[in-house]
Short mmCIF file of C-alpha atoms in Angstrom, two decimals:
data_model
loop_
_atom_site.label_atom_id
_atom_site.label_comp_id
_atom_site.label_asym_id
_atom_site.label_seq_id
_atom_site.Cartn_x
_atom_site.Cartn_y
_atom_site.Cartn_z
CA ASN A 11 46.86 -5.57 -16.41
CA ALA A 12 50.40 -4.29 -16.60
CA GLY A 13 48.97 -1.58 -18.84
CA VAL A 14 51.72 -0.27 -21.20
CA THR A 15 55.52 -1.19 -20.78
CA GLN A 16 59.00 -0.38 -22.19
CA THR A 17 62.10 -2.21 -22.53
CA PRO A 18 64.59 -0.74 -21.52
CA LYS A 19 64.70 1.58 -18.94
CA PHE A 20 67.39 3.11 -19.37
CA ARG A 21 70.19 2.72 -21.86
CA VAL A 22 73.81 4.38 -22.95
CA LEU A 23 74.51 4.37 -26.54
CA LYS A 24 77.87 5.46 -28.64
CA THR A 25 77.61 7.34 -31.94
CA GLY A 26 76.81 4.95 -34.85
CA GLN A 27 75.24 2.01 -32.74
CA SER A 28 71.96 0.65 -33.33
CA MET A 29 68.95 -0.46 -31.06
CA THR A 30 65.43 -1.09 -30.68
CA LEU A 31 62.98 0.23 -28.24
CA LEU A 32 60.07 -2.34 -26.92
CA CYS A 33 56.81 -1.01 -26.43
CA ALA A 34 53.94 -3.53 -25.35
CA GLN A 35 50.45 -3.19 -24.38
CA ASP A 36 47.54 -5.83 -23.09
CA MET A 37 44.80 -3.35 -23.39
CA ASN A 38 43.82 -4.47 -27.02
CA HIS A 39 43.99 -1.06 -28.07
CA GLU A 40 44.23 -0.28 -31.97
CA TYR A 41 46.61 3.05 -32.09
CA MET A 42 49.97 3.26 -30.51
CA TYR A 43 52.51 5.68 -30.67
CA TRP A 44 56.32 6.81 -29.98
CA TYR A 45 57.15 10.34 -28.55
CA ARG A 46 59.91 11.84 -27.10
CA GLN A 47 60.25 14.31 -24.67
CA ASP A 48 63.29 16.74 -24.85
CA PRO A 49 63.65 19.30 -22.02
CA GLY A 50 61.12 22.97 -22.65
CA MET A 51 59.84 21.04 -26.10
CA GLY A 52 57.10 19.02 -24.41
CA LEU A 53 56.35 15.53 -25.91
CA ARG A 54 56.71 15.17 -30.16
CA LEU A 55 55.39 12.75 -31.84
CA ILE A 56 57.98 10.03 -34.11
CA HIS A 57 55.89 7.55 -35.27
CA TYR A 58 52.66 6.29 -34.84
CA SER A 59 50.13 3.09 -35.74
CA VAL A 60 46.60 2.91 -36.68
CA GLY A 61 46.24 -0.86 -36.36
CA GLU A 62 48.42 -3.90 -36.46
CA GLY A 63 50.79 -3.93 -39.69
CA THR A 64 50.69 -0.32 -40.22
CA THR A 65 52.83 2.54 -39.12
CA ALA A 66 52.81 6.49 -40.24
CA LYS A 67 55.27 9.18 -39.57
CA GLY A 68 55.07 11.98 -36.97
CA GLU A 69 56.44 15.29 -36.74
CA VAL A 70 60.08 14.00 -36.26
CA PRO A 71 60.36 10.89 -37.86
CA ASP A 72 64.08 11.13 -39.29
CA GLY A 73 66.44 8.44 -37.72
CA TYR A 74 64.19 6.57 -36.59
CA ASN A 75 61.90 3.15 -37.93
CA VAL A 76 59.31 1.46 -36.41
CA SER A 77 57.31 -1.67 -36.85
CA ARG A 78 54.01 -3.14 -35.46
CA LEU A 79 54.22 -6.67 -36.45
CA LYS A 80 51.25 -7.84 -33.70
CA LYS A 81 49.09 -5.59 -32.14
CA GLN A 82 50.42 -5.67 -28.60
CA ASN A 83 53.50 -4.21 -29.51
CA PHE A 84 55.22 -1.60 -31.21
CA LEU A 85 58.81 -1.36 -31.82
CA LEU A 86 61.01 1.69 -32.17
CA GLY A 87 64.27 1.49 -34.27
CA LEU A 88 67.38 3.98 -34.15
CA GLU A 89 70.15 2.49 -36.89
CA SER A 90 72.66 4.56 -36.31
CA ALA A 91 72.38 6.66 -33.02
CA ALA A 92 73.29 10.36 -32.84
CA PRO A 93 73.94 12.87 -29.94
CA SER A 94 70.65 14.35 -30.78
CA GLN A 95 68.84 11.63 -30.28
CA THR A 96 69.68 11.83 -26.52
CA SER A 97 66.20 12.07 -25.19
CA VAL A 98 63.45 10.07 -22.84
CA TYR A 99 61.32 8.01 -25.01
CA PHE A 100 57.81 7.21 -24.46
CA CYS A 101 55.17 5.04 -25.94
CA ALA A 102 51.28 5.37 -25.69
CA SER A 103 48.31 3.75 -26.86
CA SER A 104 44.75 4.35 -27.36
CA TYR A 105 41.44 3.07 -28.74
CA GLY A 106 40.78 3.43 -32.03
CA ALA A 107 36.97 4.02 -32.01
CA GLY A 108 34.66 6.13 -30.18
CA ALA A 109 34.37 9.90 -30.06
CA SER A 110 34.23 9.60 -26.35
CA LEU A 111 37.62 8.20 -26.16
CA LEU A 112 39.43 10.64 -28.55
CA GLY A 113 42.34 11.56 -27.34
CA GLU A 114 42.79 9.57 -24.09
CA GLN A 115 45.88 8.12 -24.44
CA TYR A 116 47.64 5.29 -22.00
CA PHE A 117 51.40 6.09 -21.50
CA GLY A 118 54.53 3.66 -20.76
CA PRO A 119 56.92 4.98 -17.64
CA GLY A 120 59.58 6.12 -20.70
CA THR A 121 63.02 4.67 -21.93
CA ARG A 122 65.78 7.32 -20.95
CA LEU A 123 68.60 7.14 -23.65
CA THR A 124 71.86 8.56 -23.80
CA VAL A 125 73.80 8.80 -27.00
CA THR A 126 77.74 9.82 -26.42
CA GLY B 280 49.49 23.41 -37.77
CA ASN B 281 48.30 22.47 -34.20
CA SER B 282 49.88 24.07 -31.17
CA VAL B 283 49.53 24.32 -27.52
CA THR B 284 51.20 27.43 -25.30
CA GLN B 285 51.35 26.91 -21.51
CA MET B 286 53.14 29.25 -18.91
CA GLU B 287 56.50 28.57 -17.96
CA GLY B 288 57.76 27.30 -14.93
CA PRO B 289 58.18 26.56 -12.02
CA VAL B 290 55.41 27.52 -10.48
CA THR B 291 55.91 27.47 -6.70
CA LEU B 292 53.30 27.37 -4.30
CA SER B 293 52.77 26.73 -0.34
CA GLU B 294 50.03 23.89 0.69
CA GLU B 295 46.45 25.43 0.41
CA ALA B 296 47.11 28.09 -1.96
CA PHE B 297 45.17 28.57 -5.24
CA LEU B 298 46.72 27.31 -8.50
CA THR B 299 46.24 28.53 -12.29
CA ILE B 300 47.91 27.31 -14.95
CA ASN B 301 47.58 29.17 -18.37
CA CYS B 302 47.07 27.21 -21.42
CA THR B 303 46.21 28.65 -24.99
CA TYR B 304 46.02 26.83 -28.07
CA THR B 305 45.78 27.17 -32.28
CA ALA B 306 43.93 24.46 -34.02
CA THR B 307 41.94 24.06 -37.12
CA GLY B 308 38.59 22.42 -36.63
CA TYR B 309 37.07 21.84 -32.72
CA PRO B 310 39.85 19.91 -31.19
CA SER B 311 39.36 18.20 -28.06
CA LEU B 312 41.54 19.62 -25.09
CA PHE B 313 43.20 18.14 -22.61
CA TRP B 314 45.46 18.18 -19.24
CA TYR B 315 48.22 15.16 -18.43
CA VAL B 316 50.21 15.22 -15.57
CA GLN B 317 53.63 13.84 -14.92
CA TYR B 318 54.83 12.70 -11.24
CA PRO B 319 58.51 12.23 -10.94
CA GLY B 320 59.73 9.31 -12.76
CA GLU B 321 56.59 8.30 -14.37
CA GLY B 322 54.78 8.49 -17.85
CA LEU B 323 51.96 10.76 -18.27
CA GLN B 324 48.65 10.20 -16.96
CA LEU B 325 45.35 11.82 -17.94
CA LEU B 326 44.21 14.66 -15.28
CA LEU B 327 40.95 16.06 -17.24
CA LYS B 328 39.66 16.52 -20.50
CA ALA B 329 36.78 18.55 -22.63
CA THR B 330 35.59 17.97 -25.87
CA LYS B 331 33.54 20.71 -27.26
CA ALA B 332 33.15 24.63 -26.11
CA ASP B 333 31.82 25.99 -22.46
CA ASP B 334 32.68 21.95 -21.30
CA LYS B 335 34.41 22.01 -18.06
CA GLY B 336 36.51 19.15 -17.53
CA SER B 337 36.89 18.00 -13.84
CA ASN B 338 39.33 15.74 -11.49
CA LYS B 339 40.91 15.11 -8.40
CA GLY B 340 40.02 18.86 -7.38
CA PHE B 341 41.41 20.24 -10.55
CA GLU B 342 39.53 21.77 -13.25
CA ALA B 343 39.30 23.22 -16.81
CA THR B 344 36.57 25.40 -18.99
CA TYR B 345 36.87 24.93 -22.61
CA ARG B 346 37.15 28.68 -23.88
CA LYS B 347 36.31 28.81 -27.69
CA GLU B 348 36.60 32.50 -27.86
CA THR B 349 39.81 32.84 -26.29
CA THR B 350 41.08 29.70 -27.09
CA SER B 351 42.39 28.77 -23.93
CA PHE B 352 41.54 25.97 -21.27
CA HIS B 353 43.51 26.97 -18.13
CA LEU B 354 43.83 24.51 -15.06
CA GLU B 355 42.99 25.79 -11.57
CA LYS B 356 42.73 24.14 -8.22
CA GLY B 357 41.43 25.86 -5.21
CA SER B 358 43.89 24.26 -2.72
CA VAL B 359 46.88 22.95 -3.77
CA GLN B 360 48.77 19.74 -1.47
CA VAL B 361 52.28 18.90 -1.68
CA SER B 362 51.56 15.60 -3.21
CA ASP B 363 50.09 17.62 -6.58
CA SER B 364 54.04 18.69 -7.15
CA ALA B 365 54.65 17.13 -10.66
CA VAL B 366 54.76 18.37 -14.49
CA TYR B 367 51.27 19.39 -16.03
CA PHE B 368 50.68 19.12 -19.67
CA CYS B 369 48.26 20.96 -21.82
CA ALA B 370 47.24 19.05 -24.95
CA LEU B 371 44.93 19.10 -27.75
CA SER B 372 43.81 16.01 -30.21
CA ASP B 373 43.35 15.84 -33.79
CA GLN B 374 39.44 14.88 -34.19
CA ALA B 375 40.78 12.26 -36.82
CA GLY B 376 42.68 10.25 -38.53
CA ARG B 377 45.94 9.65 -36.23
CA ARG B 378 44.37 10.57 -33.26
CA ALA B 379 47.70 11.82 -31.99
CA LEU B 380 48.12 14.66 -29.18
CA THR B 381 49.98 18.02 -29.84
CA PHE B 382 51.24 18.84 -26.50
CA GLY B 383 52.75 22.56 -24.65
CA SER B 384 56.00 22.20 -22.96
CA GLY B 385 55.10 21.48 -19.61
CA THR B 386 54.80 23.48 -16.56
CA ARG B 387 56.24 21.91 -13.59
CA LEU B 388 54.47 22.59 -10.17
CA GLN B 389 56.22 22.46 -6.68
CA VAL B 390 54.24 22.52 -3.54
CA GLN B 391 56.12 23.14 -0.30
CA PRO B 392 54.88 22.19 3.01
#
């Protein structure tokens, strides 16, 4: 099993350009998440999905959109990139049921995005 | 809302030294508590967890006890190794609904031989 994979690993964008980050998981997880990691701030939740065809906003959703057309994929889009979106983006997935597994998330390796 | 506060780093130790990384939290209800570890160039991995008060989570020689009275979940290890050098994140989980994690800012640990 590959676990959680992210594409691309690195990207440099100019202000105003658009791009899509792809996350894929092969563990049949119901829940998927996008976080951003900035120095000194830990990880912050951008958007999440509790199942195929559903998405919802997290704490820092402005400037991002997401889609979950297939259970195994979760896409994060930047319509018009801004320098404030320079960050490392992590995708994660988890099981949807089972109190014993609550909070156990599996993370991808991250995408380092620079917006100039 | 939920929040997690952990000690700032970097923490620099010699091999075989004792490690403590402090973590306190603010949350409604009874959250589950976690420590995640991030090795250089990698994503986060679950290190240990505790789901109720007085539970002790342990893994790879690391331990943390869920203290409801002090709202704390401090990470400890009796003898660190160079391979433990990483960034450690304390986190808590929503009990229901989105099941998302709220993270602390992370503490970088550097272990010198």
